[in-house]
Short mmCIF file of C-alpha atoms and ligand atoms in Angstrom, two decimals:
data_model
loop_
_atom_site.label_atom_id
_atom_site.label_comp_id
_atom_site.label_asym_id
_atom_site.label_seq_id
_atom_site.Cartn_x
_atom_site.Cartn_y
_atom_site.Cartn_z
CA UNK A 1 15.59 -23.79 -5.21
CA UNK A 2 12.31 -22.32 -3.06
CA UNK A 3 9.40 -24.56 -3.46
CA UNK A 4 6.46 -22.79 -4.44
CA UNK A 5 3.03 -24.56 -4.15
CA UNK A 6 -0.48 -23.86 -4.83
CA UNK A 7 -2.89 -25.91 -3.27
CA UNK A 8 -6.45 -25.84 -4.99
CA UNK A 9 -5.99 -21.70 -5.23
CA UNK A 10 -8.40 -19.92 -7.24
CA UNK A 11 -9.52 -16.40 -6.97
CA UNK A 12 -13.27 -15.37 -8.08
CA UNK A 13 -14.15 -12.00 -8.29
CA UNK A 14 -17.57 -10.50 -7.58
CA UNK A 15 -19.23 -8.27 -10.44
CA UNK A 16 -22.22 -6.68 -11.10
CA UNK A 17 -23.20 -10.25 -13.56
CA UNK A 18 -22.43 -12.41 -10.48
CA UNK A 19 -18.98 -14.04 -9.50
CA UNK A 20 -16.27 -14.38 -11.86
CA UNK A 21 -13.97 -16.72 -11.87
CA UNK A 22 -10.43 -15.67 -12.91
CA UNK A 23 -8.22 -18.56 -11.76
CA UNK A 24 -9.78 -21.78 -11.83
CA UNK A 25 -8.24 -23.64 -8.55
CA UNK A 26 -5.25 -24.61 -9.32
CA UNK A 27 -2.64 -27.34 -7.60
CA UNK A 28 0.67 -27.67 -8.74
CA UNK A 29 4.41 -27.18 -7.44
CA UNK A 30 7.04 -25.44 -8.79
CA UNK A 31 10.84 -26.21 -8.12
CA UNK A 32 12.45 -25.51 -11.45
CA UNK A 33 14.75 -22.40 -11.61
CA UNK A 34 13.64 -20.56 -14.44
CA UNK A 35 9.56 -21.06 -14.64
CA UNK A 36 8.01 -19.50 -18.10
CA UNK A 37 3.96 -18.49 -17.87
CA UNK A 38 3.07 -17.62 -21.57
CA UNK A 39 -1.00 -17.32 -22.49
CA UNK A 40 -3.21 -14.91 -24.53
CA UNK A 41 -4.35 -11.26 -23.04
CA UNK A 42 -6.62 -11.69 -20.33
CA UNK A 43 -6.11 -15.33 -19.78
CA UNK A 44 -5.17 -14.77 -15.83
CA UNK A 45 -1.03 -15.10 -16.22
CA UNK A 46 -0.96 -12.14 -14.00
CA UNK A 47 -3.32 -12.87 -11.64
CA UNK A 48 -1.42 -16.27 -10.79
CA UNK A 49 1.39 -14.64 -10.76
CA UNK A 50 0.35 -11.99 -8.22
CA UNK A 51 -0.85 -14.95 -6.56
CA UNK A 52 2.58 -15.94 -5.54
CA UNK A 53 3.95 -13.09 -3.66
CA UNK A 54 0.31 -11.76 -1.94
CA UNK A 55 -0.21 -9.10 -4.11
CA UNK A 56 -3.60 -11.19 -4.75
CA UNK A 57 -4.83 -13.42 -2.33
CA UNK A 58 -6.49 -16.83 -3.11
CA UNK A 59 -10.51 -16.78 -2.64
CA UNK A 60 -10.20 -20.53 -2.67
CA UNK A 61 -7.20 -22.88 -1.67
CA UNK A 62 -3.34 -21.93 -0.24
CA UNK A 63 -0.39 -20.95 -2.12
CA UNK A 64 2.79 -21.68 0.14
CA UNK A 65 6.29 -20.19 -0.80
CA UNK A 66 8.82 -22.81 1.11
CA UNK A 67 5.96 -23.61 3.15
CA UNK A 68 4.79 -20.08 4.41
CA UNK A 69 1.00 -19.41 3.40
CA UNK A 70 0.62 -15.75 1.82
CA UNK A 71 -2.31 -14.86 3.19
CA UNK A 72 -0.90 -15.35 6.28
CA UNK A 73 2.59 -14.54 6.63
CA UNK A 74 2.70 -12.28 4.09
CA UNK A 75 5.33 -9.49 4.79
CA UNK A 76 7.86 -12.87 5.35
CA UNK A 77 6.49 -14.01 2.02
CA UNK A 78 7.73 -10.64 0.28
CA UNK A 79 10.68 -10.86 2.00
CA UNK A 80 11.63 -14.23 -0.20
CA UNK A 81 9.69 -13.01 -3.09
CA UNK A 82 10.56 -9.88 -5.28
CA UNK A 83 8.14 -8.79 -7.96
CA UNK A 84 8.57 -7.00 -11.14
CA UNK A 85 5.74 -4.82 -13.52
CA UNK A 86 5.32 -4.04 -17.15
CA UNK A 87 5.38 -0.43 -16.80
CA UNK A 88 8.84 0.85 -15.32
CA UNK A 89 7.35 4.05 -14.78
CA UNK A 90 5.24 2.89 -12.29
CA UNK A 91 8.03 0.95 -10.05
CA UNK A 92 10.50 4.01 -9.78
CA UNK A 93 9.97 5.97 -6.86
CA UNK A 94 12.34 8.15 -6.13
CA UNK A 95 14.32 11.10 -8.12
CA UNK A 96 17.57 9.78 -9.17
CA UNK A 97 18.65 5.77 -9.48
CA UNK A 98 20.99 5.55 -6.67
CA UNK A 99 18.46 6.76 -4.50
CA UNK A 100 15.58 4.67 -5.95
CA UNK A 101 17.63 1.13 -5.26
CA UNK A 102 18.41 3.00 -1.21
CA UNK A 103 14.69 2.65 -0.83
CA UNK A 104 14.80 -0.91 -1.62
CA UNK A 105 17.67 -0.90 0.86
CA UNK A 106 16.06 1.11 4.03
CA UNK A 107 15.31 -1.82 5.48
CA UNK A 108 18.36 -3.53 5.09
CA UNK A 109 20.80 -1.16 5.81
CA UNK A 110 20.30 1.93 8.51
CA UNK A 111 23.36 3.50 7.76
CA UNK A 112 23.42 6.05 5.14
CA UNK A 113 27.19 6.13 3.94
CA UNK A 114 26.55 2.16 3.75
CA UNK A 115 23.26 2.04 2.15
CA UNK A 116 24.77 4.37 -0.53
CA UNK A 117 27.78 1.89 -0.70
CA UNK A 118 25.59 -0.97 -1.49
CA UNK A 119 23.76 0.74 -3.61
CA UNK A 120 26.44 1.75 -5.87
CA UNK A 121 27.40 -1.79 -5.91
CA UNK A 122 23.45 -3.27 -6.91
CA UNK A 123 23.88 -0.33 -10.01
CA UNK A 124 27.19 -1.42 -11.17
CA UNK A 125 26.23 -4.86 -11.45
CA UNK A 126 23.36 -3.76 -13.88
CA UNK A 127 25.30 -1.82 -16.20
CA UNK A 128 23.84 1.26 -14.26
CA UNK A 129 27.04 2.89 -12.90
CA UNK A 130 27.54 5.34 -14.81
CA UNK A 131 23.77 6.81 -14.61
CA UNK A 132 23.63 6.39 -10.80
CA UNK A 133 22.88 10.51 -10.18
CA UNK A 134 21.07 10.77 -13.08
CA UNK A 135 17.21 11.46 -12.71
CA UNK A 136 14.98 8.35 -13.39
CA UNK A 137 13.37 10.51 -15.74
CA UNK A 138 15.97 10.77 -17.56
CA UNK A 139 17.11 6.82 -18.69
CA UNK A 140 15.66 4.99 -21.80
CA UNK A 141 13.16 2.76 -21.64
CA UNK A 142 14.98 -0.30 -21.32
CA UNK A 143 17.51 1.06 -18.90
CA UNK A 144 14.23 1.68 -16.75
CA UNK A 145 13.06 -1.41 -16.54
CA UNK A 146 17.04 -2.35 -15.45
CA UNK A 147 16.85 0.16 -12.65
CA UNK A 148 13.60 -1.59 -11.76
CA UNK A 149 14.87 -5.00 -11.72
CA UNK A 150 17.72 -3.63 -9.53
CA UNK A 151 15.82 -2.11 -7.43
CA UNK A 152 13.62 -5.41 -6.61
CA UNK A 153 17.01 -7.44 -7.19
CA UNK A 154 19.16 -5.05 -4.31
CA UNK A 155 16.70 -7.02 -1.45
CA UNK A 156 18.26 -10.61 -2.86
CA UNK A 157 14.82 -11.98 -3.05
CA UNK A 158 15.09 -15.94 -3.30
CA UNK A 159 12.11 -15.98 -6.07
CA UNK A 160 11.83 -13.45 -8.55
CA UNK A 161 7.72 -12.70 -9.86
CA UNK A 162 8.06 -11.17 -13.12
CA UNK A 163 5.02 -9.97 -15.29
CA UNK A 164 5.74 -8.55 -18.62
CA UNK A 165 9.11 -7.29 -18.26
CA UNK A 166 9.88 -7.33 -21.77
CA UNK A 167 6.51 -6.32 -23.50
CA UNK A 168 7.51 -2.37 -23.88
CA UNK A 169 11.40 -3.08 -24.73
CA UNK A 170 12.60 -2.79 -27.98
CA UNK A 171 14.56 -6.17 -29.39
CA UNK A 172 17.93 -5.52 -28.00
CA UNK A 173 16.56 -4.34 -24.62
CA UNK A 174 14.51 -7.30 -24.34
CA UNK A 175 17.52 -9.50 -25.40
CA UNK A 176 19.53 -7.41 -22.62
CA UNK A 177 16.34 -7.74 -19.80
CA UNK A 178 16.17 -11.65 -20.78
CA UNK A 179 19.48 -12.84 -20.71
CA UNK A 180 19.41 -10.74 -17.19
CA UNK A 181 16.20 -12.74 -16.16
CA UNK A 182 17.54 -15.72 -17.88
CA UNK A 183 20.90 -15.82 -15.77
CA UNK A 184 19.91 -14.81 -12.35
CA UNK A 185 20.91 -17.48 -9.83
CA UNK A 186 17.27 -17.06 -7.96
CA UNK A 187 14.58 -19.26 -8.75
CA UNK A 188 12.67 -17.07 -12.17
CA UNK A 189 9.15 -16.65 -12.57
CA UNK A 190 8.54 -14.81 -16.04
CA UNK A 191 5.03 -13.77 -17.45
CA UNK A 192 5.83 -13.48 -21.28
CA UNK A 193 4.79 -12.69 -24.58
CA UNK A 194 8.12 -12.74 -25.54
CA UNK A 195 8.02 -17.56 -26.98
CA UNK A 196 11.97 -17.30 -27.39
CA UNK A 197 11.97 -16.02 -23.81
CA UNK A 198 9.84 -18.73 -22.69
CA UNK A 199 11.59 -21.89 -24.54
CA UNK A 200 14.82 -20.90 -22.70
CA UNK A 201 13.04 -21.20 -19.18
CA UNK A 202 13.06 -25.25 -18.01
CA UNK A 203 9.15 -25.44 -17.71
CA UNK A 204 6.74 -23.37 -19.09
CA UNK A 205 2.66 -23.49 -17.94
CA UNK A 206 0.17 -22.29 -20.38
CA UNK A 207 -2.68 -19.98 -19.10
CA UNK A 208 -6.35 -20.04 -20.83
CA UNK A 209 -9.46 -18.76 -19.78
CA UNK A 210 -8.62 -18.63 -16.10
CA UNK A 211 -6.80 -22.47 -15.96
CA UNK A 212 -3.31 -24.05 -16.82
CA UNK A 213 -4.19 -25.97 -20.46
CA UNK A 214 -0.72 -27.01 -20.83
CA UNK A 215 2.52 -27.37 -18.26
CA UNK A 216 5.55 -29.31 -19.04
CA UNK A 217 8.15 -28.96 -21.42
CA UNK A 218 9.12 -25.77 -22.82
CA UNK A 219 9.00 -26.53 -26.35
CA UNK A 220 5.88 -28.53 -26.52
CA UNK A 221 4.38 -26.29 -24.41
CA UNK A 222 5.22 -23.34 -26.90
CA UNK A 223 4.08 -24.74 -29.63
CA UNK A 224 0.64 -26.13 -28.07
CA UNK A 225 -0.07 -22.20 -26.90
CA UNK A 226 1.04 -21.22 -30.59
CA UNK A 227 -1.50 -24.11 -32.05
CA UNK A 228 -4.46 -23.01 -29.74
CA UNK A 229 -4.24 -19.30 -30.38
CA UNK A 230 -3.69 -19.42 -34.13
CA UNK A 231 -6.33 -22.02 -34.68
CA UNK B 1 8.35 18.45 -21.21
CA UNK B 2 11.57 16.36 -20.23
CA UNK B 3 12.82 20.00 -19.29
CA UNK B 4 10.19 20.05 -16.55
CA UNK B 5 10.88 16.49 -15.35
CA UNK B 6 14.72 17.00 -14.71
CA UNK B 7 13.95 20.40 -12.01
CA UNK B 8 14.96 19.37 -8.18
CA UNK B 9 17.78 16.63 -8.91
CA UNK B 10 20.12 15.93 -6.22
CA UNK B 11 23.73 17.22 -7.73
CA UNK B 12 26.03 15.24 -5.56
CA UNK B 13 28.74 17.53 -3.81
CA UNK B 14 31.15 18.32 -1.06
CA UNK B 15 30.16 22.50 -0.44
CA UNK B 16 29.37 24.03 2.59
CA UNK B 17 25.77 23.64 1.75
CA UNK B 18 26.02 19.45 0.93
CA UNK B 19 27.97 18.69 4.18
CA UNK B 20 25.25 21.11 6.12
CA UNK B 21 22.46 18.83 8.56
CA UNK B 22 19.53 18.09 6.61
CA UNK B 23 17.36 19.73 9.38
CA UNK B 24 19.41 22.90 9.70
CA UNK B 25 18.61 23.33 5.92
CA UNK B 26 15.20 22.73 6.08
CA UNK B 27 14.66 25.06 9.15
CA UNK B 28 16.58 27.47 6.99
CA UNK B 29 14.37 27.39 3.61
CA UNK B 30 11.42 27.58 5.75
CA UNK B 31 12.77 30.62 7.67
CA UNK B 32 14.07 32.04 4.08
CA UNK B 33 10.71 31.80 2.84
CA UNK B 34 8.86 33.15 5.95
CA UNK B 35 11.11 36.29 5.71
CA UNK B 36 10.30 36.60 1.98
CA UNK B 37 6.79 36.53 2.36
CA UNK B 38 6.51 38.58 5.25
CA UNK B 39 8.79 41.27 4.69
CA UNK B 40 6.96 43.72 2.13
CA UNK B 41 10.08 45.84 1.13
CA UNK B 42 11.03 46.26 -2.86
CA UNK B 43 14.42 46.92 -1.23
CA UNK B 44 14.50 43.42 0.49
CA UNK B 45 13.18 41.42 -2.38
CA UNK B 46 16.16 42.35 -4.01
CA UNK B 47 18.14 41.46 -1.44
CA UNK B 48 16.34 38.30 -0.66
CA UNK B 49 16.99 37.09 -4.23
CA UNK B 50 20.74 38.13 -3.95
CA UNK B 51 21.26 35.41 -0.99
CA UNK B 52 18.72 32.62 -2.70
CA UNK B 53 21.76 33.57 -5.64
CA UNK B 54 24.59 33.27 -3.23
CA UNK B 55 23.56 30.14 -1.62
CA UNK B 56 23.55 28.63 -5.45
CA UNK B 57 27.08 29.79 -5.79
CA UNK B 58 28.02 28.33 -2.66
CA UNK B 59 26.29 25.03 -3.05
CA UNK B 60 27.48 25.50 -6.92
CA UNK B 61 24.15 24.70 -8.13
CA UNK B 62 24.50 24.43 -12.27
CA UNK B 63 23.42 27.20 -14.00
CA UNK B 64 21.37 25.01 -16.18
CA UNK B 65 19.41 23.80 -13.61
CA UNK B 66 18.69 27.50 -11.89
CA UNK B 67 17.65 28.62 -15.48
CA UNK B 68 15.01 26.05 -15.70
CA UNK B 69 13.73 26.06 -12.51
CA UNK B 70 13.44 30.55 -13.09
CA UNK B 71 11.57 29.24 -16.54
CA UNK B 72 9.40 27.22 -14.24
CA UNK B 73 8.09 29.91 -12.39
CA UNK B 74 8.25 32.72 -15.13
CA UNK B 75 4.67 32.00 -16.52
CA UNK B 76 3.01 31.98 -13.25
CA UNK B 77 4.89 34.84 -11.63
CA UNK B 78 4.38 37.04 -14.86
CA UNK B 79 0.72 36.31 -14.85
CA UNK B 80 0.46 37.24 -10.89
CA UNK B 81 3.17 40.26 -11.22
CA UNK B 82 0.26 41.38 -14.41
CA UNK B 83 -2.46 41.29 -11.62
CA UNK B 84 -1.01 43.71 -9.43
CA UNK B 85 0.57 45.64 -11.82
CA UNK B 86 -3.02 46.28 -12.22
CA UNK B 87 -4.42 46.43 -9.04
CA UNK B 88 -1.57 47.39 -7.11
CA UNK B 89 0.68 49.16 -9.55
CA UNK B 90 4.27 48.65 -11.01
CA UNK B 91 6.37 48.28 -7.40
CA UNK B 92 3.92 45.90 -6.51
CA UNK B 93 4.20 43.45 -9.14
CA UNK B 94 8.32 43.74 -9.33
CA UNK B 95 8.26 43.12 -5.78
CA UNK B 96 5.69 39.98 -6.24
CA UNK B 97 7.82 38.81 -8.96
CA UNK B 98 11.60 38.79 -7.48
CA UNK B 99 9.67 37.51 -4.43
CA UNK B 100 8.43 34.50 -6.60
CA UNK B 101 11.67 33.79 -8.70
CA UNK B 102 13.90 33.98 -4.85
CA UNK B 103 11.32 31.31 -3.31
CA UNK B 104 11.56 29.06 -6.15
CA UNK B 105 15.57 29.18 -6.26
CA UNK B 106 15.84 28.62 -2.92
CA UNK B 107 13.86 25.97 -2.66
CA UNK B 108 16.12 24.46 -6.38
CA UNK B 109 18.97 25.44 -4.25
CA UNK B 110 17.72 22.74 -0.80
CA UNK B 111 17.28 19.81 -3.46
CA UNK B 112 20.20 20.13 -5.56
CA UNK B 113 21.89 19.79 -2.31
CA UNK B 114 20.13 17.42 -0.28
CA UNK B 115 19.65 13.68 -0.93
CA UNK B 116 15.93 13.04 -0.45
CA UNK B 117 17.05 9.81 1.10
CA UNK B 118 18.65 12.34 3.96
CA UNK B 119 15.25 14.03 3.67
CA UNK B 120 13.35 10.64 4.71
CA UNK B 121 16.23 9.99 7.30
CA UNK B 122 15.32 13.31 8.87
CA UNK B 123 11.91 12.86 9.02
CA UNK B 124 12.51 9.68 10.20
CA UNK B 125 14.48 10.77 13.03
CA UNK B 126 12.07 13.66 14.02
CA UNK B 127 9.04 11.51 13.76
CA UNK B 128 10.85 8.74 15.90
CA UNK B 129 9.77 9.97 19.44
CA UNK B 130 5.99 9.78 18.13
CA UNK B 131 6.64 5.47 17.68
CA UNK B 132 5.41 5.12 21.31
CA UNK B 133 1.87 7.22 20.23
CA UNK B 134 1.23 5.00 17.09
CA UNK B 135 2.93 6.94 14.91
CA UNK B 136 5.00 5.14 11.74
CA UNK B 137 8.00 7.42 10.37
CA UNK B 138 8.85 5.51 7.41
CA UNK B 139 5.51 5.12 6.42
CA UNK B 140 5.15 9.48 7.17
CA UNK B 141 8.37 9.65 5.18
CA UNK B 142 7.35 7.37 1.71
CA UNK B 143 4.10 9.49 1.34
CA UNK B 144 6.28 12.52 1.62
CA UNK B 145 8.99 11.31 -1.32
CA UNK B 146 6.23 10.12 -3.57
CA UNK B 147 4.28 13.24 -3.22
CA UNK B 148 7.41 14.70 -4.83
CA UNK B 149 7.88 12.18 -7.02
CA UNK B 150 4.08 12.01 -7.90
CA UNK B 151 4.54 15.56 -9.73
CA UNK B 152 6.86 14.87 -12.92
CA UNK B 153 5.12 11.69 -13.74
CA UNK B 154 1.63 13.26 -13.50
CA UNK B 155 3.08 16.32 -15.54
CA UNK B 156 4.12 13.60 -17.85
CA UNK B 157 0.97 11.85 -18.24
CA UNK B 158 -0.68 14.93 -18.74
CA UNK B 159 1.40 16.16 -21.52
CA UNK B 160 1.07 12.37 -23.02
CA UNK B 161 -2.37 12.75 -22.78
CA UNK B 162 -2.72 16.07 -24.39
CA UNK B 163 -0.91 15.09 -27.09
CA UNK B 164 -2.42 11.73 -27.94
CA UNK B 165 -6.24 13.91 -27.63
CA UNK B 166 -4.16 16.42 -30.12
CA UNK B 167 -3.49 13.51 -32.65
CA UNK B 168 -7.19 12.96 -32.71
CA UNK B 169 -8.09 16.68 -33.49
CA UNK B 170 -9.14 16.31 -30.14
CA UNK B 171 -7.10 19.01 -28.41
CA UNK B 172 -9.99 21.56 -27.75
CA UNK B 173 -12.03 18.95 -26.06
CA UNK B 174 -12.09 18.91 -22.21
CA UNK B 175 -13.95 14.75 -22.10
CA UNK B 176 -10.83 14.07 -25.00
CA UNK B 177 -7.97 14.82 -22.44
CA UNK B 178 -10.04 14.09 -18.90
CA UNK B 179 -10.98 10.89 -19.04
CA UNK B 180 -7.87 9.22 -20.09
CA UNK B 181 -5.71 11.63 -17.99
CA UNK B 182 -7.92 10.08 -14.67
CA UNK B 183 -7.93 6.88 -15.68
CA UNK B 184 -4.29 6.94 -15.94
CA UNK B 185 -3.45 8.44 -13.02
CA UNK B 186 -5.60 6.48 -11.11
CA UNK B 187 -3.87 3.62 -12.69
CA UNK B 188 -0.58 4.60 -12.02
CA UNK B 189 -1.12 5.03 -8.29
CA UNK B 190 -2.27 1.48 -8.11
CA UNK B 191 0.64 0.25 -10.15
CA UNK B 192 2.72 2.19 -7.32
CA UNK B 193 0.94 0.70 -4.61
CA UNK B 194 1.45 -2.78 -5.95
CA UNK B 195 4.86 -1.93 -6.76
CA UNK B 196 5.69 -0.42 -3.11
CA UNK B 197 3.73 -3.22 -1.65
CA UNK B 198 5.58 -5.85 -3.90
CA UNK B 199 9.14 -4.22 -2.51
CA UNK B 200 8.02 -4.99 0.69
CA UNK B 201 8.30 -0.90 1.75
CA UNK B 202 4.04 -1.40 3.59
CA UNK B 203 5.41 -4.08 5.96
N1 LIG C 301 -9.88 -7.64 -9.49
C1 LIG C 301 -10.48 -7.96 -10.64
N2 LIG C 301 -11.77 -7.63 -10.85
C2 LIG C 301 -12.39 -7.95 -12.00
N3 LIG C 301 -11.81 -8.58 -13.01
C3 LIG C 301 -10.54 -8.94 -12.87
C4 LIG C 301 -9.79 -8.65 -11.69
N4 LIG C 301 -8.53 -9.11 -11.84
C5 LIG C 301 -8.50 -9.67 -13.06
N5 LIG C 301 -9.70 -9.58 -13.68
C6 LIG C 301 -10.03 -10.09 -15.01
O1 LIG C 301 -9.56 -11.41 -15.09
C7 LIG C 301 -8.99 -11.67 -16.35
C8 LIG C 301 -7.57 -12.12 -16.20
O2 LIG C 301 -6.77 -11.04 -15.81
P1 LIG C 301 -5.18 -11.09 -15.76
O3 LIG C 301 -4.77 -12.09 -14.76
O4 LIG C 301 -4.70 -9.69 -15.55
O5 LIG C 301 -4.84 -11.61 -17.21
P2 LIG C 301 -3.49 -11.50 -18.08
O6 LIG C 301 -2.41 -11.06 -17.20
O7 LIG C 301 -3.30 -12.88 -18.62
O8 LIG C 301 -3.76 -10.54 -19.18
C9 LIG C 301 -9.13 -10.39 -17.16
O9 LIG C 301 -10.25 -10.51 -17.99
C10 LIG C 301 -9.33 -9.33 -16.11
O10 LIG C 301 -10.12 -8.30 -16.62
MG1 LIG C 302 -1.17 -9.37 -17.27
#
């Protein structure tokens, strides 16, 4: 598995009140496969988790991914580290879902036939086959968020980022998006609202208030989030 | 409103008009559409529409897919046939409004037949020679496909939008449907930007 380490990263953010601190620096390293982040609205789950591929860079502190820095080598970074959003909507790019998991491909691939070829193959793996011309448009919500994990999936990141994947899916789609998540051979790391999600990963952190309150276990750390935001 | 979302799909294919080059097509629309718009002739707007229909039957183009991009454009070329009906008188406006409906099949005709990933190739390829005066194809290319792309999903947000100010009694209020609609789209761009950037597609 990648190693993924933060090293005293925080991120502040300037506002009209005076700085803001959103991440508390942070240190820890994470070498488990499947990595759960679970935490109320707001707490700053997605902010660490941007943290990890460069999508937000560290005011304070390092975060290395197998010992490249983010801020620094950041397009090598992204390379290793796929990330996928809440919204599919806002992922899909291009008309129809063969050519949306291409884009992903461009860089991979220059030849067209081949590039096609591939991505034929990425869509049958994901239960997509059979909607490969079809307009992006045109697929259900959860079969969105499918093409959307292919399409991040069809680069063979070794990490996989994901923030909400589950929170718009309906119980069987999430079921179908986890087990997906769940199984992957890469190295998982899933934002989630979503506790059953989260005990299945091998070691969940728990975010409040801009700092990890909790990281170990997946069960105890479930039920300590579950105990602090009930009261 | 899914109607409007589904217009300009690639239909996968082996005509004449599939196997064509990408840049002989383009060149083609654009000298189509050139001819159209200069040529003022009632005669040749009829005849203008008869090829943008052959080329459909060539590149067998569904019918369902002609018939909604025609609905498309039927509001806005009625409204600007009305005009100079008016101004111009009856000849006019049929010749303004075969003119309209033969642009927009033609141009149904180049996407139903055309990958836009043979699109971005192409532009790709042409840009190519400008590398060596700073220029960046693929980056040229991406704007291009999500400037496509970027007009179903706004439709889409619009219409959400429209409805959600409707379900407040809302729907006669311009600030109702505005703000939201920005905010959205604003939103969404960033979302795509992340997303792009997160695929790796700005490196
Ligand atoms: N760039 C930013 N500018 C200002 N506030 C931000 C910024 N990024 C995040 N925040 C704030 O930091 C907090 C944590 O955000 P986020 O990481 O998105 O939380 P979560 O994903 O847990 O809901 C939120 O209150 C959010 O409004
Ligand atoms: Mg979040």
């Amino acid at each position: 598995m990648p190693t993924i380490q933060l090293d005293g990263a925080g991120v502040t953010v300037p506002t009209v009140s005076g700085d803001r601190v959103v991440l508390a620096p942070t240190t820890l390293t994470l070498t488990e496969r499947r990595i759960g982040i679970v935490g109320a609205n707001g707490s700053g789950k997605s902010t660490l988790a941007r943290l990890l591929n460069g999508l937000v860079t560290p005011t304070v502190g390092r975060v290395l991914v197998d010992g490249l820095d983010v801020a620094r080598q950041g397009a090598e970074v992204r390379r290793r580290v796929g990330f996928s959003f809440t919204d599919p909507a806002a992922q899909l790019v291009m008309p129809t879902c063969v050519e949306d998991v291409e884009l992903s491909l461009r860089r991979r691939e220059r030849n067209g036939d081949r590039r096609r070829e591939l991505a034929l193959a990425v869509l049958d793996r994901y239960g997509l086959a059979d909607h490969a011309h079809d307009s992006v448009h045109s697929l259900s919500g959860g079969q969105k968020q499918l093409l959307a994990l292919a399409g991040v999936l069809a680069t063979e990141p070794a990490v996989l980022v994901a923030d909400e994947p589950t929170t718009l899916l309906d119980l069987a789609n999430t079921r179908r998006v986890g087990d997906l998540l769940l199984g992957l051979d890469q190295q998982l790391v899933l934002v989630t609202h979503d506790l059953d999600l989260a005990r299945r990963c091998d070691r969940v952190l728990v975010v409040a208030d801009g700092e990890i309150r909790y990281d170990g276990a997946p069960d105890a750390a479930v039920d300590d989030y579950v105990a602090s935001a009930l009261g | 409103m899914s109607n409007l979302l589904l217009i300009g799909v690639h239909q996968p294919g082996t005509t004449v008009l599939h196997r064509l080059p990408v840049g002989v097509k383009m060149a083609g629309l654009a000298a189509y559409s050139l001819s159209v718009v200069l040529v003022r002739s009632a005669t040749w707007s009829w005849v203008f529409l008869a090829l943008a229909l052959l080329a459909a039957l060539v590149g067998r183009v569904r019918l369902r897919t002609l018939a909604r991009a025609a609905r498309s454009v039927l509001l806005v070329a009625l409204v600007v046939s009305a005009l100079q009906w008016w101004l111009y008188g009856l000849p006019k406006a049929v010749e303004t409004f075969v003119d309209l409906l033969a642009l927009a099949l033609a141009a149904v005709v180049l996407t139903a037949t055309t990958a836009v990933n043979a699109i971005l190739d192409a532009i790709v390829r042409w840009l190519g020679p400008l590398r060596r005066f700073g220029a960046q194809p693929e980056r040229v290319a991406l704007t291009f496909s999500l400037a496509l792309q970027a007009i179903p999903g706004t439709l889409a947000l619009a219409l959400e939008t429209r409805d959600a100010a409707r379900a407040r009694g809302l729907g006669r209020h311009p600030r109702a449907f505005l703000t939201p609609f920005v905010v959205r789209v604003v939103a969404r761009a960033h979302e795509t930007g992340d997303a792009l950037q997160a695929r790796g597609l700005g490196d």
